[in-house]
Coordinates of C-alpha atoms and ligand atoms in Angstrom, one line a residue:
M1 CA 16.2 -19.9 -1.9
A2 CA 13.4 -17.8 -3.5
K3 CA 10.2 -19.7 -4.4
R4 CA 9.8 -20.8 -8.1
Y5 CA 6.4 -20.1 -9.5
R6 CA 4.4 -21.5 -12.4
V7 CA 2.1 -19.8 -14.9
L8 CA -1.3 -20.9 -16.2
V9 CA -1.9 -22.1 -19.8
G10 CA -4.9 -24.0 -20.9
G11 CA -5.8 -24.9 -17.3
E12 CA -2.3 -26.4 -16.6
W13 CA 0.3 -24.9 -14.3
V14 CA 3.5 -24.9 -16.4
G15 CA 6.9 -23.3 -16.5
D16 CA 9.3 -25.9 -15.0
G17 CA 12.6 -25.7 -16.8
W18 CA 11.8 -22.4 -18.5
P19 CA 14.2 -19.5 -18.0
G20 CA 13.3 -17.5 -14.9
I21 CA 12.7 -13.9 -14.1
E22 CA 13.6 -12.7 -10.6
V23 CA 10.9 -10.7 -8.7
V24 CA 12.6 -8.2 -6.4
N25 CA 11.3 -6.5 -3.3
P26 CA 11.9 -2.8 -4.2
Y27 CA 12.3 -1.8 -0.5
D28 CA 15.3 -4.0 0.3
D29 CA 16.3 -5.5 -3.1
S30 CA 15.8 -9.1 -1.9
V31 CA 14.6 -11.7 -4.4
I32 CA 11.1 -12.8 -3.4
G33 CA 10.3 -15.2 -6.2
I34 CA 11.3 -16.5 -9.6
V35 CA 8.7 -16.7 -12.4
P36 CA 8.9 -18.6 -15.7
E37 CA 9.6 -16.4 -18.7
A38 CA 7.6 -17.3 -21.8
T39 CA 9.1 -17.7 -25.2
A40 CA 7.3 -17.0 -28.5
A41 CA 6.2 -20.7 -28.7
E42 CA 4.7 -20.5 -25.2
V43 CA 2.8 -17.3 -26.0
D44 CA 1.5 -19.1 -29.1
R45 CA 0.3 -22.0 -26.9
A46 CA -1.4 -19.6 -24.6
I47 CA -3.3 -18.0 -27.5
E48 CA -4.3 -21.5 -28.8
A49 CA -5.5 -22.3 -25.3
A50 CA -7.4 -19.0 -25.1
L51 CA -9.2 -19.7 -28.4
K52 CA -10.5 -23.0 -26.9
G53 CA -11.3 -21.2 -23.7
A54 CA -13.3 -18.5 -25.6
A55 CA -15.5 -21.1 -27.1
V56 CA -16.3 -22.6 -23.7
M57 CA -16.9 -19.2 -22.1
A58 CA -19.2 -18.1 -24.9
S59 CA -21.5 -21.0 -24.1
L60 CA -21.3 -20.7 -20.3
P61 CA -24.6 -19.2 -19.0
A62 CA -24.5 -15.8 -17.4
Y63 CA -25.5 -17.2 -13.9
K64 CA -22.5 -19.6 -14.0
R65 CA -20.1 -16.8 -15.0
S66 CA -21.5 -14.8 -12.2
D67 CA -21.1 -17.6 -9.7
I68 CA -17.4 -18.0 -10.6
L69 CA -16.8 -14.3 -10.1
N70 CA -18.6 -14.2 -6.8
R71 CA -16.7 -17.2 -5.5
A72 CA -13.4 -15.5 -6.6
A73 CA -14.5 -12.4 -4.7
D74 CA -15.0 -14.5 -1.6
F75 CA -11.7 -16.2 -1.9
I76 CA -9.8 -12.9 -2.2
L77 CA -11.4 -11.7 1.0
R78 CA -10.6 -15.0 2.7
D79 CA -6.9 -14.6 1.6
K80 CA -6.7 -10.8 1.8
E81 CA -3.8 -10.7 4.2
E82 CA -1.7 -13.1 2.0
V83 CA -2.7 -11.0 -1.1
A84 CA -1.7 -7.8 0.7
E85 CA 1.7 -9.2 1.6
I86 CA 2.3 -10.2 -2.0
I87 CA 1.4 -6.6 -3.2
A88 CA 3.5 -5.0 -0.4
C89 CA 6.5 -7.1 -1.2
E90 CA 6.5 -7.0 -5.0
A91 CA 5.3 -3.4 -5.6
G92 CA 6.6 -1.8 -2.4
K93 CA 3.1 -0.6 -1.6
S94 CA 2.5 0.2 2.1
W95 CA 0.6 -2.5 4.0
K96 CA -2.6 -0.5 4.5
F97 CA -2.9 0.5 0.9
A98 CA -2.0 -3.1 -0.2
L99 CA -4.8 -4.5 2.0
S100 CA -7.3 -2.0 0.6
E101 CA -6.2 -3.0 -2.9
A102 CA -7.0 -6.6 -2.0
E103 CA -10.5 -5.6 -0.6
R104 CA -11.2 -3.4 -3.6
S105 CA -10.3 -6.2 -6.0
S106 CA -12.9 -8.4 -4.3
E107 CA -15.5 -5.7 -4.8
T108 CA -14.5 -5.3 -8.4
L109 CA -15.1 -9.0 -9.0
R110 CA -18.5 -8.6 -7.1
F111 CA -19.5 -5.8 -9.6
A112 CA -18.5 -8.1 -12.5
A113 CA -20.6 -10.9 -11.0
L114 CA -23.6 -8.5 -11.0
E115 CA -23.0 -7.2 -14.5
A116 CA -22.6 -10.7 -15.9
K117 CA -26.3 -11.1 -15.2
A118 CA -27.4 -7.6 -16.0
S119 CA -25.8 -7.1 -19.5
H120 CA -28.3 -7.1 -22.3
G121 CA -29.1 -5.7 -25.7
E122 CA -32.2 -3.5 -26.5
L123 CA -35.1 -3.1 -28.8
V124 CA -34.5 -0.7 -31.7
P125 CA -37.6 1.3 -32.8
M126 CA -37.7 0.2 -36.4
D127 CA -40.8 2.2 -37.1
A128 CA -38.9 5.4 -36.7
S129 CA -38.3 5.5 -40.5
P130 CA -40.6 4.7 -43.3
V131 CA -37.7 2.5 -44.7
S132 CA -37.7 0.2 -41.7
A133 CA -41.3 0.4 -40.5
G134 CA -42.9 -3.0 -40.5
R135 CA -39.7 -4.7 -39.3
F136 CA -38.8 -5.7 -35.8
G137 CA -35.3 -5.0 -34.6
F138 CA -33.2 -5.6 -31.5
Y139 CA -29.5 -6.1 -30.8
L140 CA -27.5 -8.6 -28.7
R141 CA -24.2 -8.1 -27.0
T142 CA -21.9 -11.0 -27.9
P143 CA -18.4 -11.8 -26.5
I144 CA -15.6 -10.4 -28.6
G145 CA -13.4 -13.6 -28.2
V146 CA -9.8 -13.6 -27.0
I147 CA -8.5 -10.5 -25.3
G148 CA -4.9 -9.7 -24.6
A149 CA -4.5 -7.9 -21.3
I150 CA -1.3 -6.0 -20.6
T151 CA -0.9 -4.4 -17.2
P152 CA 1.6 -2.1 -15.2
F153 CA 3.2 -2.5 -11.9
N154 CA 1.5 0.0 -9.7
F155 CA -1.7 -1.8 -8.8
P156 CA -0.6 -5.4 -9.4
L157 CA -3.9 -6.9 -8.5
N158 CA -6.7 -4.5 -9.1
L159 CA -5.6 -3.2 -12.4
V160 CA -5.5 -6.8 -13.6
V161 CA -9.0 -7.4 -12.1
H162 CA -10.2 -4.3 -14.0
K163 CA -9.6 -6.3 -17.2
V164 CA -10.0 -9.9 -16.2
A165 CA -13.3 -9.5 -14.3
P166 CA -15.3 -7.7 -17.1
A167 CA -13.8 -9.9 -19.8
L168 CA -14.9 -13.1 -18.1
A169 CA -18.3 -11.5 -17.1
A170 CA -18.9 -10.8 -20.8
G171 CA -18.0 -14.4 -21.8
N172 CA -14.5 -13.9 -23.2
A173 CA -11.2 -15.6 -22.7
L174 CA -7.9 -13.8 -22.0
V175 CA -4.2 -14.0 -22.3
L176 CA -2.8 -11.9 -19.5
K177 CA 0.7 -10.3 -19.4
P178 CA 1.3 -8.5 -16.1
A179 CA 4.3 -6.3 -15.5
T180 CA 7.4 -8.4 -15.1
K181 CA 8.2 -6.5 -11.8
T182 CA 4.9 -7.5 -10.2
P183 CA 3.6 -10.8 -11.6
L184 CA 2.9 -12.6 -8.3
A185 CA -0.4 -11.0 -7.6
S186 CA -1.6 -12.2 -11.1
I187 CA -0.5 -15.7 -10.3
K188 CA -2.5 -15.6 -7.0
L189 CA -5.5 -14.2 -8.9
A190 CA -5.2 -17.1 -11.5
E191 CA -5.1 -19.6 -8.6
I192 CA -8.2 -18.1 -7.0
L193 CA -10.1 -18.1 -10.3
M194 CA -9.2 -21.7 -11.0
E195 CA -10.3 -22.6 -7.4
A196 CA -13.6 -20.7 -8.1
G197 CA -14.3 -23.0 -11.1
L198 CA -13.1 -21.0 -14.1
P199 CA -13.0 -23.3 -17.2
A200 CA -9.6 -24.3 -18.5
G201 CA -8.3 -21.8 -21.1
A202 CA -10.5 -18.9 -20.0
L203 CA -7.6 -17.2 -18.4
N204 CA -4.0 -17.8 -19.6
L205 CA -1.1 -16.1 -17.8
V206 CA 2.2 -15.5 -19.5
I207 CA 5.1 -13.5 -18.2
G208 CA 7.8 -11.7 -20.1
S209 CA 9.0 -8.3 -21.4
G210 CA 6.9 -6.0 -23.4
V211 CA 9.0 -6.6 -26.4
T212 CA 9.0 -10.4 -26.3
V213 CA 5.5 -11.2 -24.9
G214 CA 3.6 -7.9 -25.1
N215 CA 4.4 -7.3 -28.8
R216 CA 3.4 -10.8 -29.8
L217 CA 0.0 -10.4 -28.2
V218 CA -0.4 -7.0 -29.8
E219 CA 0.4 -8.2 -33.3
D220 CA -1.3 -11.6 -33.3
E221 CA -4.4 -11.5 -35.6
R222 CA -6.2 -14.2 -33.5
L223 CA -6.7 -11.8 -30.7
A224 CA -9.9 -9.7 -31.0
M225 CA -8.8 -6.9 -28.6
I226 CA -5.9 -5.5 -26.5
T227 CA -6.7 -3.9 -23.2
F228 CA -3.7 -2.0 -22.0
T229 CA -2.9 0.0 -18.9
G230 CA 0.5 1.6 -18.8
S231 CA 2.6 4.5 -19.9
P232 CA 1.6 6.8 -22.8
P233 CA 4.6 6.0 -25.1
V234 CA 3.9 2.2 -24.8
G235 CA 0.2 2.9 -25.4
R236 CA 1.0 4.8 -28.6
E237 CA 3.2 2.0 -29.8
I238 CA 0.5 -0.6 -29.1
K239 CA -2.1 1.4 -31.0
A240 CA 0.3 1.7 -34.0
R241 CA 1.0 -2.1 -34.1
C242 CA -2.3 -3.7 -33.2
G243 CA -3.9 -3.7 -36.7
L244 CA -7.7 -3.8 -36.8
K245 CA -8.2 -5.3 -33.4
R246 CA -10.1 -3.3 -30.8
V247 CA -7.9 -1.5 -28.3
T248 CA -8.5 0.3 -25.0
L249 CA -5.6 2.4 -23.5
E250 CA -5.6 3.5 -19.9
L251 CA -2.5 5.8 -19.8
G252 CA -0.9 8.5 -17.7
S253 CA -1.6 12.0 -16.4
N254 CA -0.4 14.9 -14.4
S255 CA -3.7 15.4 -12.7
P256 CA -4.7 18.8 -11.3
T257 CA -6.6 19.8 -8.2
I258 CA -8.1 23.3 -7.9
I259 CA -8.8 24.7 -4.5
E260 CA -11.1 27.7 -4.9
E261 CA -11.4 30.6 -2.4
D262 CA -14.8 29.2 -1.2
G263 CA -13.4 25.6 -1.0
D264 CA -12.9 23.6 2.2
V265 CA -9.1 23.9 2.7
D266 CA -9.0 21.5 5.6
A267 CA -10.8 18.8 3.7
A268 CA -8.5 19.5 0.7
V269 CA -5.4 19.2 2.8
G270 CA -6.3 15.7 4.1
R271 CA -7.2 14.3 0.7
C272 CA -4.3 15.9 -1.1
V273 CA -1.9 14.2 1.3
V274 CA -3.3 10.8 0.3
G275 CA -3.8 11.7 -3.3
S276 CA -0.3 13.0 -3.8
F277 CA 1.7 10.5 -1.9
A278 CA -0.1 7.2 -1.6
N279 CA 2.0 4.4 -3.3
S280 CA 4.8 7.0 -3.6
G281 CA 2.8 9.0 -6.1
Q282 CA 2.9 6.0 -8.5
V283 CA -0.8 6.3 -9.3
C284 CA -2.1 7.3 -12.7
I285 CA -4.6 9.8 -11.0
S286 CA -2.1 11.0 -8.4
V287 CA -2.4 14.6 -7.5
Q288 CA 0.5 16.2 -9.3
R289 CA -0.5 19.9 -9.8
I290 CA -2.4 21.9 -7.1
F291 CA -3.8 25.3 -8.0
V292 CA -4.9 27.3 -4.9
H293 CA -6.7 30.7 -4.9
R294 CA -4.2 33.3 -3.8
N295 CA -6.3 34.3 -0.7
R296 CA -6.1 30.7 0.6
Y297 CA -2.6 29.9 -0.7
A298 CA -0.5 30.5 2.4
E299 CA -3.0 28.7 4.6
F300 CA -3.1 25.7 2.3
V301 CA 0.7 25.4 1.9
D302 CA 1.3 25.7 5.7
K303 CA -1.3 23.0 6.5
F304 CA -0.3 20.7 3.6
V305 CA 3.4 20.9 4.5
A306 CA 2.6 20.1 8.2
A307 CA 0.3 17.2 7.3
T308 CA 2.9 15.8 4.9
R309 CA 5.7 15.9 7.5
Q310 CA 3.6 13.5 9.6
L311 CA 3.8 10.7 7.0
K312 CA 5.9 7.7 7.8
V313 CA 8.3 6.6 5.1
G314 CA 9.9 3.1 5.2
D315 CA 9.2 -0.6 5.1
P316 CA 5.9 -1.3 3.4
L317 CA 5.4 -4.3 5.7
D318 CA 5.4 -2.1 8.7
K319 CA 1.7 -1.6 9.5
G320 CA 2.3 2.1 10.4
C321 CA 4.1 2.8 7.1
D322 CA 2.5 5.4 4.8
I323 CA 5.0 5.6 2.0
G324 CA 7.2 2.8 0.7
P325 CA 9.9 2.7 -1.9
M326 CA 9.8 3.7 -5.6
I327 CA 9.4 0.7 -7.8
S328 CA 13.1 0.7 -8.8
R329 CA 16.4 2.5 -8.3
K330 CA 16.1 3.7 -11.9
E331 CA 12.8 5.3 -11.2
L332 CA 14.1 6.9 -8.0
A333 CA 17.1 8.3 -9.9
R334 CA 14.8 9.6 -12.6
S335 CA 12.6 11.4 -10.0
L336 CA 15.6 13.0 -8.3
E337 CA 16.8 14.3 -11.7
W338 CA 13.4 15.9 -12.4
L339 CA 13.6 17.4 -8.9
E340 CA 17.0 18.8 -9.6
E341 CA 15.9 20.2 -12.9
A342 CA 12.9 22.0 -11.1
K343 CA 15.2 23.4 -8.5
N344 CA 17.7 24.7 -11.1
M345 CA 14.7 26.4 -12.8
G346 CA 13.7 28.1 -9.6
A347 CA 11.4 25.7 -7.7
V348 CA 11.5 25.8 -3.9
V349 CA 11.3 22.6 -1.9
A350 CA 8.7 23.2 0.9
A351 CA 8.9 19.6 2.2
G352 CA 10.9 16.4 1.5
G353 CA 13.2 16.4 -1.5
E354 CA 15.7 13.7 -0.3
A355 CA 16.0 9.9 -1.0
V356 CA 16.0 7.6 2.1
G357 CA 17.2 4.2 0.9
N358 CA 15.0 3.3 -2.1
C359 CA 12.2 5.7 -0.9
L360 CA 11.8 9.3 -1.9
Q361 CA 10.5 11.6 0.9
P362 CA 7.1 13.1 0.1
T363 CA 8.1 16.3 -1.7
I364 CA 6.2 19.6 -2.1
L365 CA 7.4 22.2 -4.5
T366 CA 6.4 25.8 -4.8
G367 CA 7.7 28.5 -7.2
V368 CA 7.1 26.1 -10.1
T369 CA 6.5 27.0 -13.8
R370 CA 4.6 25.1 -16.5
E371 CA 7.9 24.3 -18.4
M372 CA 9.3 22.1 -15.6
K373 CA 9.0 18.3 -16.1
V374 CA 7.4 18.0 -12.7
M375 CA 4.6 20.1 -14.1
C376 CA 4.2 19.3 -17.8
S377 CA 5.1 15.5 -17.8
E378 CA 3.8 12.7 -15.7
V379 CA 6.0 12.7 -12.6
F380 CA 4.9 9.3 -11.2
A381 CA 6.7 9.9 -7.9
P382 CA 5.8 11.5 -4.5
I383 CA 6.4 15.0 -5.8
V384 CA 3.6 17.6 -5.9
S385 CA 3.7 21.2 -7.2
I386 CA 1.5 24.1 -5.9
L387 CA 0.7 27.3 -7.7
P388 CA -1.4 30.3 -6.6
Y389 CA -4.0 31.8 -8.9
D390 CA -6.3 34.9 -8.9
T391 CA -9.4 34.0 -10.9
F392 CA -11.3 30.7 -11.3
D393 CA -11.0 31.0 -15.1
E394 CA -7.2 31.2 -14.7
A395 CA -7.3 28.1 -12.6
L396 CA -9.3 26.2 -15.1
D397 CA -7.0 27.3 -17.9
M398 CA -3.9 26.1 -15.9
A399 CA -5.6 22.8 -15.1
D400 CA -6.4 22.2 -18.7
D401 CA -2.9 23.2 -19.8
S402 CA -1.8 19.6 -20.3
V403 CA -1.4 17.0 -23.0
Y404 CA -3.2 14.7 -20.5
G405 CA -6.9 14.6 -19.5
L406 CA -7.6 11.8 -17.0
Q407 CA -9.4 13.2 -14.0
A408 CA -9.4 16.6 -12.2
G409 CA -10.4 17.6 -8.7
V410 CA -12.2 20.9 -7.8
Y411 CA -12.9 22.1 -4.3
T412 CA -15.6 24.8 -4.2
S413 CA -18.8 25.4 -2.3
D414 CA -20.4 27.2 -5.3
I415 CA -22.5 24.9 -7.5
N416 CA -22.1 27.2 -10.4
K417 CA -18.4 27.1 -10.3
A418 CA -18.5 23.3 -10.0
F419 CA -20.6 23.0 -13.1
K420 CA -18.4 25.5 -14.9
A421 CA -15.5 23.2 -14.2
V422 CA -17.4 20.1 -15.4
K423 CA -18.2 21.9 -18.6
R424 CA -14.7 23.4 -19.3
L425 CA -12.2 20.7 -18.2
D426 CA -11.1 18.3 -21.0
V427 CA -10.8 15.2 -18.8
G428 CA -12.5 11.8 -18.4
G429 CA -13.8 12.6 -14.9
V430 CA -14.4 15.8 -12.8
I431 CA -14.4 15.1 -9.1
I432 CA -16.0 17.9 -7.1
N433 CA -14.9 18.4 -3.5
D434 CA -12.3 15.6 -3.7
V435 CA -9.0 14.8 -5.4
P436 CA -8.7 13.4 -8.9
T437 CA -7.4 10.2 -7.3
F438 CA -11.0 9.2 -6.3
R439 CA -12.1 6.1 -8.2
V440 CA -14.6 3.3 -7.6
D441 CA -15.0 0.4 -10.1
H442 CA -18.6 0.8 -11.0
M443 CA -18.1 4.3 -12.4
P444 CA -16.8 4.9 -16.0
Y445 CA -13.2 5.7 -15.9
G446 CA -10.7 6.7 -18.5
G447 CA -8.8 9.5 -20.2
N448 CA -9.1 12.1 -22.9
K449 CA -6.2 13.4 -25.0
E450 CA -2.9 11.5 -24.3
S451 CA -4.5 9.8 -21.2
G452 CA -6.1 7.1 -23.3
L453 CA -8.8 5.6 -25.4
G454 CA -12.0 3.9 -24.2
R455 CA -13.3 3.5 -20.7
E456 CA -13.0 1.0 -17.8
G457 CA -15.2 0.5 -14.8
V458 CA -16.8 -3.0 -15.0
R459 CA -19.9 -2.2 -17.0
Y460 CA -18.1 0.2 -19.4
A461 CA -15.3 -2.2 -19.9
M462 CA -17.9 -4.9 -20.8
E463 CA -19.3 -2.6 -23.5
E464 CA -15.8 -2.4 -25.0
M465 CA -15.3 -6.2 -24.6
T466 CA -18.5 -7.1 -26.5
N467 CA -19.7 -6.8 -30.1
I468 CA -23.2 -5.6 -31.0
K469 CA -25.1 -8.0 -33.2
M470 CA -28.1 -6.4 -34.8
V471 CA -31.1 -8.6 -35.6
C472 CA -33.7 -7.2 -38.1
I473 CA -36.9 -9.3 -38.8
N474 CA -38.9 -8.4 -41.9
L475 CA -42.4 -9.2 -40.7
Ligands
NAD501 P1 4.8 0.5 -18.9 O1 4.1 1.2 -20.0 O2 6.2 0.6 -18.8 O3 4.4 -1.0 -18.8 C1 3.1 -1.5 -18.8 C2 3.0 -2.9 -19.4 O4 3.3 -2.8 -20.8 C3 4.0 -3.9 -18.8 O5 3.4 -5.1 -18.7 C4 5.1 -3.9 -19.9 O6 5.8 -5.1 -19.8 C5 4.3 -3.8 -21.1 N1 5.0 -3.3 -22.3 C6 6.1 -2.5 -22.3 N2 6.5 -2.3 -23.6 C7 5.6 -2.9 -24.4 C8 5.4 -3.0 -25.8 N3 6.2 -2.5 -26.7 N4 4.3 -3.8 -26.3 C9 3.5 -4.3 -25.4 N5 3.6 -4.3 -24.1 C10 4.6 -3.6 -23.6 O7 4.1 1.1 -17.6 P2 4.5 1.0 -16.0 O8 5.8 1.7 -15.8 O9 4.5 -0.5 -15.6 O10 3.3 1.7 -15.3 C11 3.3 3.1 -15.2 C12 2.4 3.8 -16.2 O11 1.1 3.2 -16.2 C13 2.2 5.3 -15.9 O12 2.3 6.0 -17.0 C14 0.8 5.3 -15.3 O13 0.1 6.5 -15.4 C15 0.1 4.3 -16.1 N6 -1.1 3.8 -15.5 C16 -2.3 4.2 -16.0 C17 -3.5 3.8 -15.3 C18 -4.9 4.2 -15.9 O14 -5.8 3.6 -15.5 N7 -5.0 5.3 -16.7 C19 -3.4 3.1 -14.2 C20 -2.2 2.7 -13.7 C21 -1.0 3.1 -14.4

């Protein structure tokens, strides 16, 4: 019998007798847990509890908020193997990447503990204008209140920590709705935060579909902000429905990597293998389009195909596994359809291309064109496309030829080309001599164009999650 879990509302673990949602291991389709599904009334209770929690958090001194976050960081490291197993089983992420997600979540909490103490307002030079000279001015950063956090399946712990940690560090309360496919990591995080001494009501966890639970949070006027990570269509819908509340959207991409003639091809091969295929390509900054200078194209493709063939596909709990399953059979079928479309339009499969159980072999395509879905839409699968180019300008144009703009990678040993790319590319982050998949949680991170709105990274998320209160003193 699968374990039945509870959720956290107002500091109480509740959910006995509620309808249940089965959590399924995407590798073998086994049921690994049953979580309580919230009704509208329970979402309402969670919001009420969060309003009380917000009042408590707003008066909790920064050093106490920091202590709680530091203790939670310690407890995640203490339990990292258990956390990694939860991630591997519910998301199908291979053990080694699941373990590094657990460790990274601890580090993210640690950054939040630091920022809780460092966040401050600043003096405003009122004597800069004759109208204000003679006054004294400064601003404070105050907590925004109750934040609704809605998260996707692909990093079931760290994407949740990206929202929960800065929100708490800034003195807010949350109602968290994780993806229904991967709620167990959020339950573990809630247990850890309560053990770390988080006040009742500061974090409330409810589980249910986007329509029943997600929409209620988005439309409720008592929430001050929605922080969402997920797909572009859902992000659009949230923005349209959320009224006047603040909203940050971390959405998708079809991230490019450029490998210039003077770039380090061997380094690029190693990093592109990880960046394209880790978590079966189900990463918002996965490498999806690779543009290689024609003089290095054959060398890159040969080495990349050889390295990709070394990857071990299979059971995520196998410690040697590199690539686990897709999140669902539906997503696997969708990826195979896109692959079929590309082949029918002339793409050539240089590696992979077949499903093995619920996994898709890491797949490399050449002979692609910009019209194919694998190029112009977010593929969110272990499928990467490679194209040759002749000039750096052409590569930059192709990289920017996208409705998305999250991050881009550029391999070059020429500082002038690096800065040209920085200036030209319409993205939230340019990563020189690495893949766009590079991210650490103390850097600002987020997208331009259809990749989103606002920035994460602990300090930058805290800016989004606070209000500025200006104080003017007429002396
Ligand atoms: P999704 O958009 O289907 O779901 C994300 C969350 O939104 C889930 O909790 C879901 O239940 C909820 N939701 C669905 N419909 C809703 C609605 N109408 N109102 C409110 N909430 C709703 O995304 P997914 O399939 O879980 O995740 C994959 C997507 O997430 C990809 O597009 C990926 O690029 C994106 N992503 C982006 C980042 C980033 O930082 N930019 C990080 C990870 C994933």
